[in-house]
């Protein structure tokens, strides 16, 4: 990739793909692609499988709400998966994984200080707002169902 390519910004579609309920967890699923309207189904399935594996190992102790979100981000070279979940009242935990386009199911954990791309961070920002609206600042008390129903789709 040339420096010019690296510095050129092209909006990408972000799609809220629904909720996966498994092992006592409810996970909001998002897809981002630089190639299509949403990532390939195989990429999405692999990201959800990875998220389920991560949160299932995390458990649902008293500080974990059993809700979170996963972002499947398909680029020309890689499949990136970010798994996020809420702990305590206002803490978001993240684990990141990457695979090549050729082997979308073979993830390796990303252990760098990188937080995510501008497209990934749009989802994180939206989810932060939804968490504040429906859980932390809700005058009638935390509403996890409303949080889960509040998903974002758009061009970012």
PDB file of N, CA, C and O in Angstrom, residues 14-44:
ATOM      1  N   UNK A  14     -21.404   0.485   7.531  1.00  0.00           N
ATOM      2  CA  UNK A  14     -21.464  -0.272   8.780  1.00  0.00           C
ATOM      3  C   UNK A  14     -22.879  -0.804   8.880  1.00  0.00           C
ATOM      4  O   UNK A  14     -23.849  -0.064   8.701  1.00  0.00           O
ATOM      5  N   UNK A  15     -23.007  -2.092   9.156  1.00  0.00           N
ATOM      6  CA  UNK A  15     -24.324  -2.727   9.240  1.00  0.00           C
ATOM      7  C   UNK A  15     -24.506  -3.395  10.596  1.00  0.00           C
ATOM      8  O   UNK A  15     -23.653  -4.161  11.043  1.00  0.00           O
ATOM      9  N   UNK A  16     -25.637  -3.069  11.237  1.00  0.00           N
ATOM     10  CA  UNK A  16     -26.051  -3.799  12.436  1.00  0.00           C
ATOM     11  C   UNK A  16     -26.712  -5.069  11.937  1.00  0.00           C
ATOM     12  O   UNK A  16     -27.676  -5.024  11.173  1.00  0.00           O
ATOM     13  N   UNK A  17     -26.179  -6.217  12.316  1.00  0.00           N
ATOM     14  CA  UNK A  17     -26.609  -7.498  11.761  1.00  0.00           C
ATOM     15  C   UNK A  17     -27.504  -8.313  12.687  1.00  0.00           C
ATOM     16  O   UNK A  17     -27.903  -9.416  12.337  1.00  0.00           O
ATOM     17  N   UNK A  18     -27.808  -7.782  13.859  1.00  0.00           N
ATOM     18  CA  UNK A  18     -28.676  -8.497  14.782  1.00  0.00           C
ATOM     19  C   UNK A  18     -27.956  -8.913  16.040  1.00  0.00           C
ATOM     20  O   UNK A  18     -26.833  -8.481  16.319  1.00  0.00           O
ATOM     21  N   UNK A  19     -28.615  -9.774  16.803  1.00  0.00           N
ATOM     22  CA  UNK A  19     -28.102 -10.188  18.112  1.00  0.00           C
ATOM     23  C   UNK A  19     -27.931 -11.703  18.123  1.00  0.00           C
ATOM     24  O   UNK A  19     -28.817 -12.446  17.694  1.00  0.00           O
ATOM     25  N   UNK A  20     -26.796 -12.135  18.617  1.00  0.00           N
ATOM     26  CA  UNK A  20     -26.510 -13.558  18.810  1.00  0.00           C
ATOM     27  C   UNK A  20     -26.672 -13.842  20.299  1.00  0.00           C
ATOM     28  O   UNK A  20     -26.050 -13.185  21.143  1.00  0.00           O
ATOM     29  N   UNK A  21     -27.539 -14.788  20.640  1.00  0.00           N
ATOM     30  CA  UNK A  21     -27.746 -15.172  22.041  1.00  0.00           C
ATOM     31  C   UNK A  21     -27.169 -16.563  22.256  1.00  0.00           C
ATOM     32  O   UNK A  21     -27.594 -17.518  21.599  1.00  0.00           O
ATOM     33  N   UNK A  22     -26.202 -16.672  23.161  1.00  0.00           N
ATOM     34  CA  UNK A  22     -25.547 -17.956  23.404  1.00  0.00           C
ATOM     35  C   UNK A  22     -24.867 -17.944  24.769  1.00  0.00           C
ATOM     36  O   UNK A  22     -24.334 -16.919  25.204  1.00  0.00           O
ATOM     37  N   UNK A  23     -24.927 -19.068  25.453  1.00  0.00           N
ATOM     38  CA  UNK A  23     -24.228 -19.291  26.724  1.00  0.00           C
ATOM     39  C   UNK A  23     -24.493 -18.178  27.739  1.00  0.00           C
ATOM     40  O   UNK A  23     -23.596 -17.756  28.464  1.00  0.00           O
ATOM     41  N   UNK A  24     -25.738 -17.689  27.791  1.00  0.00           N
ATOM     42  CA  UNK A  24     -26.087 -16.635  28.734  1.00  0.00           C
ATOM     43  C   UNK A  24     -25.679 -15.242  28.293  1.00  0.00           C
ATOM     44  O   UNK A  24     -25.857 -14.285  29.038  1.00  0.00           O
ATOM     45  N   UNK A  25     -25.141 -15.118  27.096  1.00  0.00           N
ATOM     46  CA  UNK A  25     -24.700 -13.834  26.559  1.00  0.00           C
ATOM     47  C   UNK A  25     -25.607 -13.390  25.423  1.00  0.00           C
ATOM     48  O   UNK A  25     -26.154 -14.223  24.701  1.00  0.00           O
ATOM     49  N   UNK A  26     -25.721 -12.078  25.251  1.00  0.00           N
ATOM     50  CA  UNK A  26     -26.368 -11.482  24.088  1.00  0.00           C
ATOM     51  C   UNK A  26     -25.350 -10.541  23.453  1.00  0.00           C
ATOM     52  O   UNK A  26     -24.884  -9.602  24.106  1.00  0.00           O
ATOM     53  N   UNK A  27     -25.007 -10.832  22.211  1.00  0.00           N
ATOM     54  CA  UNK A  27     -23.941 -10.111  21.528  1.00  0.00           C
ATOM     55  C   UNK A  27     -24.518  -9.406  20.304  1.00  0.00           C
ATOM     56  O   UNK A  27     -25.087 -10.044  19.416  1.00  0.00           O
ATOM     57  N   UNK A  28     -24.365  -8.089  20.255  1.00  0.00           N
ATOM     58  CA  UNK A  28     -24.774  -7.305  19.083  1.00  0.00           C
ATOM     59  C   UNK A  28     -23.708  -7.518  18.009  1.00  0.00           C
ATOM     60  O   UNK A  28     -22.514  -7.432  18.294  1.00  0.00           O
ATOM     61  N   UNK A  29     -24.131  -7.776  16.788  1.00  0.00           N
ATOM     62  CA  UNK A  29     -23.192  -8.074  15.704  1.00  0.00           C
ATOM     63  C   UNK A  29     -23.199  -6.959  14.655  1.00  0.00           C
ATOM     64  O   UNK A  29     -24.261  -6.538  14.198  1.00  0.00           O
ATOM     65  N   UNK A  30     -21.993  -6.532  14.281  1.00  0.00           N
ATOM     66  CA  UNK A  30     -21.810  -5.496  13.272  1.00  0.00           C
ATOM     67  C   UNK A  30     -20.891  -6.002  12.170  1.00  0.00           C
ATOM     68  O   UNK A  30     -19.988  -6.802  12.430  1.00  0.00           O
ATOM     69  N   UNK A  31     -21.101  -5.500  10.970  1.00  0.00           N
ATOM     70  CA  UNK A  31     -20.231  -5.805   9.841  1.00  0.00           C
ATOM     71  C   UNK A  31     -19.763  -4.540   9.151  1.00  0.00           C
ATOM     72  O   UNK A  31     -20.547  -3.605   8.976  1.00  0.00           O
ATOM     73  N   UNK A  32     -18.483  -4.526   8.778  1.00  0.00           N
ATOM     74  CA  UNK A  32     -17.889  -3.421   8.015  1.00  0.00           C
ATOM     75  C   UNK A  32     -17.094  -4.056   6.886  1.00  0.00           C
ATOM     76  O   UNK A  32     -16.400  -5.051   7.101  1.00  0.00           O
ATOM     77  N   UNK A  33     -17.181  -3.480   5.710  1.00  0.00           N
ATOM     78  CA  UNK A  33     -16.402  -4.003   4.585  1.00  0.00           C
ATOM     79  C   UNK A  33     -15.924  -2.864   3.702  1.00  0.00           C
ATOM     80  O   UNK A  33     -16.649  -1.903   3.482  1.00  0.00           O
ATOM     81  N   UNK A  34     -14.694  -2.993   3.212  1.00  0.00           N
ATOM     82  CA  UNK A  34     -14.216  -2.017   2.239  1.00  0.00           C
ATOM     83  C   UNK A  34     -14.486  -2.509   0.826  1.00  0.00           C
ATOM     84  O   UNK A  34     -14.106  -1.877  -0.136  1.00  0.00           O
ATOM     85  N   UNK A  35     -15.195  -3.642   0.704  1.00  0.00           N
ATOM     86  CA  UNK A  35     -15.419  -4.261  -0.600  1.00  0.00           C
ATOM     87  C   UNK A  35     -16.888  -4.382  -0.978  1.00  0.00           C
ATOM     88  O   UNK A  35     -17.221  -4.527  -2.129  1.00  0.00           O
ATOM     89  N   UNK A  36     -17.775  -4.384  -0.004  1.00  0.00           N
ATOM     90  CA  UNK A  36     -19.189  -4.652  -0.285  1.00  0.00           C
ATOM     91  C   UNK A  36     -20.059  -3.953   0.757  1.00  0.00           C
ATOM     92  O   UNK A  36     -19.557  -3.286   1.654  1.00  0.00           O
ATOM     93  N   UNK A  37     -21.351  -4.171   0.635  1.00  0.00           N
ATOM     94  CA  UNK A  37     -22.315  -3.597   1.577  1.00  0.00           C
ATOM     95  C   UNK A  37     -22.105  -4.109   2.994  1.00  0.00           C
ATOM     96  O   UNK A  37     -22.325  -3.419   3.968  1.00  0.00           O
ATOM     97  N   UNK A  38     -21.704  -5.353   3.103  1.00  0.00           N
ATOM     98  CA  UNK A  38     -21.361  -5.960   4.388  1.00  0.00           C
ATOM     99  C   UNK A  38     -20.376  -7.079   4.127  1.00  0.00           C
ATOM    100  O   UNK A  38     -20.246  -7.540   3.000  1.00  0.00           O
ATOM    101  N   UNK A  39     -19.669  -7.528   5.164  1.00  0.00           N
ATOM    102  CA  UNK A  39     -18.707  -8.611   4.954  1.00  0.00           C
ATOM    103  C   UNK A  39     -19.377  -9.884   4.435  1.00  0.00           C
ATOM    104  O   UNK A  39     -20.578 -10.097   4.621  1.00  0.00           O
ATOM    105  N   UNK A  40     -18.591 -10.710   3.812  1.00  0.00           N
ATOM    106  CA  UNK A  40     -19.026 -12.022   3.357  1.00  0.00           C
ATOM    107  C   UNK A  40     -19.595 -12.795   4.548  1.00  0.00           C
ATOM    108  O   UNK A  40     -19.114 -12.667   5.676  1.00  0.00           O
ATOM    109  N   UNK A  41     -20.600 -13.618   4.301  1.00  0.00           N
ATOM    110  CA  UNK A  41     -21.230 -14.408   5.361  1.00  0.00           C
ATOM    111  C   UNK A  41     -20.246 -15.273   6.127  1.00  0.00           C
ATOM    112  O   UNK A  41     -20.365 -15.438   7.349  1.00  0.00           O
ATOM    113  N   UNK A  42     -19.251 -15.810   5.440  1.00  0.00           N
ATOM    114  CA  UNK A  42     -18.236 -16.637   6.104  1.00  0.00           C
ATOM    115  C   UNK A  42     -17.426 -15.802   7.101  1.00  0.00           C
ATOM    116  O   UNK A  42     -17.095 -16.265   8.186  1.00  0.00           O
ATOM    117  N   UNK A  43     -17.137 -14.576   6.745  1.00  0.00           N
ATOM    118  CA  UNK A  43     -16.384 -13.679   7.625  1.00  0.00           C
ATOM    119  C   UNK A  43     -17.222 -13.354   8.859  1.00  0.00           C
ATOM    120  O   UNK A  43     -16.734 -13.384   9.996  1.00  0.00           O
ATOM    121  N   UNK A  44     -18.491 -13.056   8.650  1.00  0.00           N
ATOM    122  CA  UNK A  44     -19.390 -12.749   9.773  1.00  0.00           C
ATOM    123  C   UNK A  44     -19.519 -13.961  10.688  1.00  0.00           C
ATOM    124  O   UNK A  44     -19.401 -13.840  11.915  1.00  0.00           O
TER     125      UNK A  44
END
